[in-house]
Amino acid sequence: MISDKLLALRKRAGMSQQEVAGAIGVTRQTISNWELGQGSPALDKAAELARLYGVTLDDLANDEVDVVSSGKGGSVRDLHVIEGLVGKVATVELADGEGALMHALICGVGAGWIRLECDAPKAVFPTPIFGEKEPPHRVLKLVDMTDVAGFTIEERDR
């Protein structure tokens, strides 16, 4: 949901609701309402928020894109080496023992984020009838580069 993304992105940016409100020309209460899911920004304000947070409007609006950020901030590394990994499949180790994203296709890098396509957690539904194997569902994740501890490139590309 956009409300969850707005909160995570604001915390990652290390900004208060008042600072965000001032930057895009709305009240602090408006920011609070958006983060609580009590309304959503109009397209022009959503575009300003996306620019402010260094993400695309699609990343912000698309419910199929998850934002992964501890909100701890930190310095963003030089990304030119990681840009060379676009199109590769990797295991992406997350910092602070948060686990790893397995078989993640590296789709893009920029503005302190890495865009990954990876397997969604398995749903707790009955298996398909007749023993058919259901293909894994893939999701997009926008991961804060300060939360990435390392990469292990897999042998094959997707």
PDB file of N, CA and C in Angstrom, residues 49-56 59 110-113 142:
ATOM      1  N   LEU A  49       6.716  13.667  -4.324  1.00  0.00           N
ATOM      2  CA  LEU A  49       7.222  12.738  -3.302  1.00  0.00           C
ATOM      3  C   LEU A  49       8.220  11.755  -3.910  1.00  0.00           C
ATOM      4  N   ALA A  50       7.911  11.230  -5.084  1.00  0.00           N
ATOM      5  CA  ALA A  50       8.820  10.293  -5.748  1.00  0.00           C
ATOM      6  C   ALA A  50      10.165  10.955  -6.004  1.00  0.00           C
ATOM      7  N   ARG A  51      10.159  12.183  -6.502  1.00  0.00           N
ATOM      8  CA  ARG A  51      11.419  12.919  -6.728  1.00  0.00           C
ATOM      9  C   ARG A  51      12.162  13.136  -5.417  1.00  0.00           C
ATOM     10  N   LEU A  52      11.427  13.550  -4.384  1.00  0.00           N
ATOM     11  CA  LEU A  52      12.031  13.817  -3.083  1.00  0.00           C
ATOM     12  C   LEU A  52      12.731  12.577  -2.522  1.00  0.00           C
ATOM     13  N   TYR A  53      12.116  11.420  -2.704  1.00  0.00           N
ATOM     14  CA  TYR A  53      12.644  10.175  -2.139  1.00  0.00           C
ATOM     15  C   TYR A  53      13.562   9.405  -3.091  1.00  0.00           C
ATOM     16  N   GLY A  54      13.718   9.880  -4.323  1.00  0.00           N
ATOM     17  CA  GLY A  54      14.622   9.222  -5.270  1.00  0.00           C
ATOM     18  C   GLY A  54      14.099   7.910  -5.817  1.00  0.00           C
ATOM     19  N   VAL A  55      12.787   7.808  -5.978  1.00  0.00           N
ATOM     20  CA  VAL A  55      12.176   6.617  -6.566  1.00  0.00           C
ATOM     21  C   VAL A  55      11.346   7.062  -7.760  1.00  0.00           C
ATOM     22  N   THR A  56      10.844   6.116  -8.530  1.00  0.00           N
ATOM     23  CA  THR A  56       9.974   6.465  -9.643  1.00  0.00           C
ATOM     24  C   THR A  56       8.537   6.567  -9.153  1.00  0.00           C
ATOM     25  N   ASP A  59       7.225   3.128  -8.829  1.00  0.00           N
ATOM     26  CA  ASP A  59       7.623   2.467  -7.583  1.00  0.00           C
ATOM     27  C   ASP A  59       6.707   2.878  -6.440  1.00  0.00           C
ATOM     28  N   GLY A 110      20.002   2.624  -8.840  1.00  0.00           N
ATOM     29  CA  GLY A 110      20.054   4.081  -8.942  1.00  0.00           C
ATOM     30  C   GLY A 110      19.517   4.771  -7.713  1.00  0.00           C
ATOM     31  N   ALA A 111      19.997   5.961  -7.441  1.00  0.00           N
ATOM     32  CA  ALA A 111      19.545   6.817  -6.346  1.00  0.00           C
ATOM     33  C   ALA A 111      19.535   6.108  -4.997  1.00  0.00           C
ATOM     34  N   GLY A 112      20.505   5.230  -4.783  1.00  0.00           N
ATOM     35  CA  GLY A 112      20.594   4.542  -3.493  1.00  0.00           C
ATOM     36  C   GLY A 112      19.703   3.332  -3.358  1.00  0.00           C
ATOM     37  N   TRP A 113      19.074   2.910  -4.456  1.00  0.00           N
ATOM     38  CA  TRP A 113      18.169   1.765  -4.447  1.00  0.00           C
ATOM     39  C   TRP A 113      18.649   0.713  -5.432  1.00  0.00           C
ATOM     40  N   LEU A 142      12.123  -2.950  -4.075  1.00  0.00           N
ATOM     41  CA  LEU A 142      13.012  -1.805  -4.156  1.00  0.00           C
ATOM     42  C   LEU A 142      13.771  -1.796  -2.839  1.00  0.00           C
TER      43      LEU A 142
END
